[in-house]
Amino acid sequence: MTRFSVRPAVALLVGAVFFVPLYLVLANVFKRGELIAKEPASLPLPPTLANIHAVLTRPDGLFWVSLTNSIVVTVLSILVLTVLSAMLGHYLARSGKRWTKVLTLVLLAGLMIPPQVILIPITDVLRVTHLMATLQGLILFNVGYYVPFGVFVFTGFIRGVPVELEEAALLDGASRMQVFWRVVFPLLRPATASVLIFLGVWIWNDFIDPLIILGPSQGTTITTGIYRSIGQYQADLGSVFALMFLATLPVLIFYLALQKQFVKGLTGGATKG
Amino acid sequence: MGEGGLTSLTAVAAPPAPPSTVVRRRRRRRPVLPRLAHFASFGAPGVLVYLCFVMAPILISFGYSLTNYNPFHPPVKFVGFDNYRLLFTDSQFLTALQVTTILTLIVVIVPNVLGLGVALLLDRKGWLYNALRSVFFTPVILSSVVVSIVWSRLLDDRGPLNSLLRDLGVSHPPGWLSDPDVALYSVASIVCWQMLGFCVVVYLAGLQGVPPELLEAAEIDGAGPLRRFRAVTWPLLAPSLTINTVVLLISAFKTYDYVKVITNGGPGSGATATIAFDVLQTGFDSNHVGYASAMAVLMLVIVALVTTVVLNFLRRREVDL
């Protein structure tokens, strides 16, 4: 009998301890700057929007510039990634050739390559092609680096789509492209959701790649913007906390709106294994 | 975090091989040209970008690693495997290797163990448990930069944790991030905090796959809760353990963001400098591109070897059941 009353109490306690750092951010976003250093753990009473206001109206526009860059990079990267990896997934799932097995293995290896191994030469590759320190360069790098993940999600799903469906549409005179985009792709919605969610969050949160590829002064995404602002404005903690909060808000809303698909996508592998 | 790249591994691992007759039939029906066209239109774009931005750079990295390349000190000279030989006598690299090993061990074990515990605790229906799942999962979707900044405030020498400890009567609370003997464990704990929710969610999904009939049957046979866990639940969680371990392993090896933001490799001479951190430091700040590339290639080999061995070991355990 006791087990039934102990469990929620223990769960709540563990959750509360775990939550402390998150509380610290939330509380300090709405607290005046001098209070943050003095009593960081107190409740933000009365709450103030001064920090958020300060970040949004900074004269250098750091927040808006970073936000725009992050949105452009994230949206373009995940759109191109979805198209390229869905099509490559189709090729791998439908082609019976022996060398597709080799290709699959080569792509599988891509899932564990640390970015550090490619970042040094990639700066040379991008410099030669005049893409260094540009958003296009960062997007192309993202596409190459994350294509293995997309391919593996899509390949698994396309194998579950009956090939007869495609053959019937081909006999009706549709081209391969039409068959894929009109017949197969709409059936891959769960895979597409997984790919968009995961890659969206990863690319939005990415730090090291924009830091190196966009270079030290050429522009910031939201994460590198936060990183630079702690160096420059160490004293203004209120702004740093507000910037972190605003940078996280889109991902948080995205997550809360798509929670079901999120967890399903994350655990799809675990339960099917 | 960005490192859950292997979650879909098991889902895709073993496609059923089509019967050979089907393959032959299809082969005869489709002439060569459309196959080539299929590759050219569907396969080639993705493969091309992957080759240009991942595979080619790896080969270039290997090329660089055989030279003394430094963009500010030409000319470039071929030095063979000297860089690799040098690595094994370089105390800075050996320290980084040790730091990475300790960090990886902690990050693979702690979130796995605690994650299983929390998942067992939360494996109930109801709004409270749903809300707590979200609490544990939230750090997973935060940028590691945000996590790093929050925690470095919390663990600062004059931060809230130490003032709490002082209020409780500890006159010299530890320098969580400033003491070289402690800093690595602080950084590892922060990584664990962020990864915990991932393990919780994967274990919760695994627990949902345990058939209640099996647990009831075991109970009727007289097995207590511990015995039921050991004999029924735990073996059925094998795939979840595999996913968590591999994901944690790979993300621990790549640890860079936390080190860069929280300690910048310090305190002291590289108390928290991982190999991933050292590679970029040597390559971009000191401009020893050749040497850094050797380090990066060695890192890749270590990651590949360890991951393959661990994956095989855990997979075999799954099959044995």
Coordinates of C-alpha atoms in Angstrom, one line a residue, chain A:
Chain A
M1 CA 0.0 0.0 0.0
T2 CA 2.8 2.4 0.9
R3 CA 4.3 2.0 -2.6
F4 CA 1.4 3.8 -4.1
S5 CA 1.9 7.0 -2.1
V6 CA 5.7 7.0 -2.1
R7 CA 6.1 6.9 -5.8
P8 CA 4.6 10.3 -6.7
A9 CA 6.5 11.9 -3.9
V10 CA 9.8 10.4 -4.9
A11 CA 9.2 11.2 -8.6
L12 CA 8.3 14.8 -7.7
L13 CA 11.4 15.3 -5.6
V14 CA 13.7 13.8 -8.3
G15 CA 12.0 16.0 -10.9
A16 CA 12.4 19.1 -8.7
V17 CA 16.1 18.6 -8.2
F18 CA 16.6 18.0 -11.9
F19 CA 14.6 21.1 -12.7
V20 CA 16.7 23.6 -10.6
P21 CA 18.9 24.8 -13.5
L22 CA 15.9 25.3 -15.8
Y23 CA 14.2 27.3 -13.0
L24 CA 17.3 29.4 -12.7
V25 CA 17.0 30.5 -16.3
L26 CA 13.3 31.1 -16.2
A27 CA 13.4 33.1 -13.0
N28 CA 16.4 35.3 -14.0
V29 CA 14.9 36.2 -17.4
F30 CA 12.3 38.2 -15.6
K31 CA 14.5 39.7 -12.9
R32 CA 16.3 43.0 -12.9
G33 CA 20.1 42.7 -13.6
E34 CA 21.5 43.6 -10.2
L35 CA 19.2 41.1 -8.5
I36 CA 20.5 38.2 -10.7
A37 CA 23.9 38.4 -9.1
K38 CA 22.7 39.0 -5.6
E39 CA 19.9 36.5 -5.3
P40 CA 19.9 34.2 -8.4
A41 CA 17.5 31.7 -6.9
S42 CA 14.8 34.0 -5.7
L43 CA 11.4 34.3 -7.4
P44 CA 11.2 37.1 -10.0
L45 CA 8.9 39.4 -8.0
P46 CA 7.8 41.7 -9.3
P47 CA 8.6 40.3 -12.8
T48 CA 10.1 42.6 -15.4
L49 CA 10.3 42.4 -19.2
A50 CA 13.3 44.8 -19.2
N51 CA 15.8 42.1 -20.1
I52 CA 13.8 40.9 -23.0
H53 CA 13.2 44.4 -24.2
A54 CA 16.9 45.2 -23.9
V55 CA 17.8 42.2 -26.1
L56 CA 15.1 43.0 -28.7
T57 CA 16.2 46.6 -29.0
R58 CA 20.0 46.3 -28.9
P59 CA 21.5 48.9 -31.2
D60 CA 23.7 46.3 -33.0
G61 CA 20.6 44.2 -33.7
L62 CA 22.5 41.1 -32.5
F63 CA 19.3 39.2 -31.8
W64 CA 17.5 39.9 -35.0
V65 CA 20.5 39.3 -37.2
S66 CA 21.3 36.0 -35.4
L67 CA 17.7 35.0 -35.5
T68 CA 17.4 35.6 -39.3
N69 CA 20.6 33.7 -39.9
S70 CA 19.5 30.8 -37.8
I71 CA 16.1 30.6 -39.5
V72 CA 17.6 30.8 -43.0
V73 CA 20.3 28.2 -42.3
T74 CA 17.9 25.8 -40.4
V75 CA 15.0 26.0 -42.8
L76 CA 17.0 25.8 -46.0
S77 CA 19.2 23.0 -44.6
I78 CA 16.2 20.8 -43.5
L79 CA 14.3 21.4 -46.8
V80 CA 17.3 20.4 -48.9
L81 CA 18.1 17.5 -46.6
T82 CA 14.5 16.1 -46.8
V83 CA 14.5 16.2 -50.6
L84 CA 18.0 14.7 -51.1
S85 CA 17.8 12.1 -48.4
A86 CA 14.3 10.9 -49.3
M87 CA 15.4 10.4 -52.9
L88 CA 18.7 8.8 -52.0
G89 CA 16.7 6.6 -49.5
H90 CA 14.4 5.6 -52.4
Y91 CA 17.4 4.6 -54.6
L92 CA 19.0 2.5 -51.8
A93 CA 15.7 0.8 -50.9
R94 CA 14.7 0.0 -54.5
S95 CA 17.9 -0.7 -56.2
G96 CA 19.0 -4.3 -55.9
K97 CA 22.6 -3.7 -56.9
R98 CA 25.4 -5.1 -54.8
W99 CA 27.2 -1.8 -54.6
T100 CA 24.2 -0.2 -52.9
K101 CA 25.2 -2.3 -49.9
V102 CA 28.7 -0.7 -50.0
L103 CA 27.1 2.7 -50.4
T104 CA 24.8 2.0 -47.4
L105 CA 27.9 1.1 -45.3
V106 CA 29.8 4.2 -46.4
L107 CA 26.8 6.3 -45.4
L108 CA 26.3 4.4 -42.1
A109 CA 29.9 5.4 -41.2
G110 CA 28.9 9.0 -41.6
L111 CA 26.7 8.7 -38.5
M112 CA 29.7 8.5 -36.2
I113 CA 32.2 10.8 -37.8
P114 CA 33.2 13.6 -35.4
P115 CA 32.8 17.0 -37.0
Q116 CA 36.4 17.8 -35.9
V117 CA 37.8 15.4 -38.4
I118 CA 36.3 17.2 -41.3
L119 CA 36.2 20.8 -40.1
I120 CA 39.9 21.6 -40.8
P121 CA 39.9 20.5 -44.4
I122 CA 36.3 21.8 -45.0
T123 CA 37.5 25.3 -44.4
D124 CA 40.0 24.9 -47.2
V125 CA 37.4 23.3 -49.5
L126 CA 35.0 26.2 -48.8
R127 CA 37.7 28.8 -49.2
V128 CA 38.6 27.4 -52.7
T129 CA 35.0 27.5 -53.7
H130 CA 34.5 31.0 -52.2
L131 CA 31.8 29.7 -49.8
M132 CA 33.8 30.2 -46.6
A133 CA 32.1 32.5 -44.1
T134 CA 28.8 32.4 -46.1
L135 CA 25.4 31.0 -45.1
Q136 CA 25.4 28.9 -48.3
G137 CA 28.7 27.2 -47.2
L138 CA 27.2 26.4 -43.8
I139 CA 24.0 25.0 -45.4
L140 CA 26.0 22.8 -47.9
F141 CA 28.1 21.5 -45.0
N142 CA 25.0 20.7 -43.0
V143 CA 23.4 18.9 -45.9
G144 CA 26.5 16.7 -46.4
Y145 CA 27.0 16.0 -42.7
Y146 CA 23.4 15.1 -41.9
V147 CA 22.4 13.3 -45.1
P148 CA 23.3 9.9 -43.6
F149 CA 20.8 10.4 -40.8
G150 CA 18.0 11.4 -43.2
V151 CA 18.8 8.5 -45.5
F152 CA 18.6 5.9 -42.8
V153 CA 15.2 7.1 -41.6
F154 CA 13.8 7.2 -45.1
T155 CA 15.3 4.0 -46.3
G156 CA 13.6 2.0 -43.5
F157 CA 10.2 3.6 -44.3
I158 CA 10.4 3.2 -48.1
R159 CA 11.1 -0.5 -47.7
G160 CA 7.7 -0.6 -46.0
V161 CA 5.9 0.9 -49.1
P162 CA 4.8 -1.9 -51.5
V163 CA 6.8 -1.7 -54.8
E164 CA 3.6 -2.8 -56.7
L165 CA 2.2 0.6 -55.9
E166 CA 5.0 2.3 -57.9
E167 CA 5.0 -0.2 -60.7
A168 CA 1.2 0.4 -61.2
A169 CA 1.8 4.1 -61.4
L170 CA 4.7 3.6 -63.8
L171 CA 2.5 1.5 -66.1
D172 CA 0.0 4.3 -66.1
G173 CA 2.6 6.4 -67.7
A174 CA 3.9 8.5 -64.8
S175 CA 7.6 9.3 -64.6
R176 CA 9.7 8.0 -61.8
M177 CA 9.9 11.5 -60.3
Q178 CA 6.1 11.9 -60.5
V179 CA 5.6 8.5 -58.9
F180 CA 7.9 9.3 -56.1
W181 CA 6.6 12.7 -55.2
R182 CA 2.9 12.0 -55.8
V183 CA 2.6 8.4 -54.6
V184 CA 5.5 7.4 -52.3
F185 CA 6.5 10.6 -50.6
P186 CA 3.0 11.4 -49.1
L187 CA 3.1 7.9 -47.5
L188 CA 6.4 8.8 -45.7
R189 CA 4.9 11.5 -43.5
P190 CA 6.1 10.0 -40.2
A191 CA 9.6 9.7 -41.5
T192 CA 9.5 13.2 -42.9
A193 CA 8.3 14.5 -39.5
S194 CA 11.2 12.7 -37.7
V195 CA 13.8 14.0 -40.1
L196 CA 12.4 17.6 -40.0
I197 CA 12.2 17.6 -36.2
F198 CA 15.5 16.1 -35.4
L199 CA 17.6 17.9 -38.0
G200 CA 15.7 21.1 -37.2
V201 CA 16.6 20.9 -33.5
W202 CA 20.2 19.8 -34.2
I203 CA 21.0 22.5 -36.8
W204 CA 19.3 25.2 -34.7
N205 CA 21.3 24.3 -31.6
D206 CA 24.5 23.7 -33.5
F207 CA 27.5 25.6 -32.2
I208 CA 30.8 24.3 -33.5
D209 CA 30.0 24.3 -37.2
P210 CA 28.7 27.9 -37.5
L211 CA 31.5 29.1 -35.2
I212 CA 34.1 27.7 -37.5
I213 CA 32.5 28.1 -40.9
L214 CA 30.9 31.5 -40.5
G215 CA 34.2 32.6 -39.0
P216 CA 35.1 34.8 -36.1
S217 CA 33.5 38.0 -37.3
Q218 CA 31.4 37.2 -40.3
G219 CA 28.0 36.7 -38.7
T220 CA 26.3 34.8 -36.0
T221 CA 23.6 32.2 -35.6
I222 CA 21.6 32.3 -32.5
T223 CA 24.0 30.0 -30.6
T224 CA 27.2 31.7 -31.6
G225 CA 25.5 35.0 -30.8
I226 CA 24.9 33.9 -27.2
Y227 CA 28.4 32.7 -27.0
R228 CA 29.8 36.0 -28.1
S229 CA 27.5 38.0 -26.0
I230 CA 28.7 36.3 -22.8
G231 CA 32.3 37.2 -23.7
Q232 CA 31.5 40.8 -24.5
Y233 CA 28.8 41.6 -21.9
Q234 CA 29.9 39.6 -19.0
A235 CA 28.4 42.1 -16.6
D236 CA 24.9 42.3 -18.2
L237 CA 23.6 38.9 -17.1
G238 CA 20.0 39.9 -17.6
S239 CA 20.6 40.2 -21.3
V240 CA 22.4 36.9 -21.5
F241 CA 19.6 35.1 -19.8
A242 CA 17.0 36.8 -21.9
L243 CA 18.9 36.0 -25.1
M244 CA 19.1 32.3 -24.1
F245 CA 15.4 32.3 -23.4
L246 CA 14.5 33.9 -26.7
A247 CA 16.8 31.6 -28.6
T248 CA 15.3 28.5 -27.0
L249 CA 11.7 29.6 -27.3
P250 CA 11.2 28.5 -31.0
V251 CA 12.6 25.0 -30.3
L252 CA 10.6 24.7 -27.1
I253 CA 7.3 25.7 -29.0
F254 CA 8.3 23.3 -31.8
Y255 CA 8.8 20.5 -29.3
L256 CA 5.6 21.1 -27.3
A257 CA 3.5 21.3 -30.5
L258 CA 5.0 18.1 -31.9
Q259 CA 5.6 16.2 -28.6
K260 CA 3.9 13.0 -29.7
Q261 CA 5.8 12.8 -33.1
F262 CA 9.0 13.8 -31.3
V263 CA 9.0 11.0 -28.9
K264 CA 7.7 8.5 -31.5
G265 CA 10.5 9.5 -33.8
L266 CA 13.1 9.3 -31.1
T267 CA 12.0 5.9 -29.9
G268 CA 11.0 4.3 -33.2
G269 CA 14.4 2.6 -33.3
A270 CA 14.2 1.5 -29.7
T271 CA 10.9 -0.3 -29.9
K272 CA 11.4 -1.8 -33.4
G273 CA 14.9 -3.1 -32.6

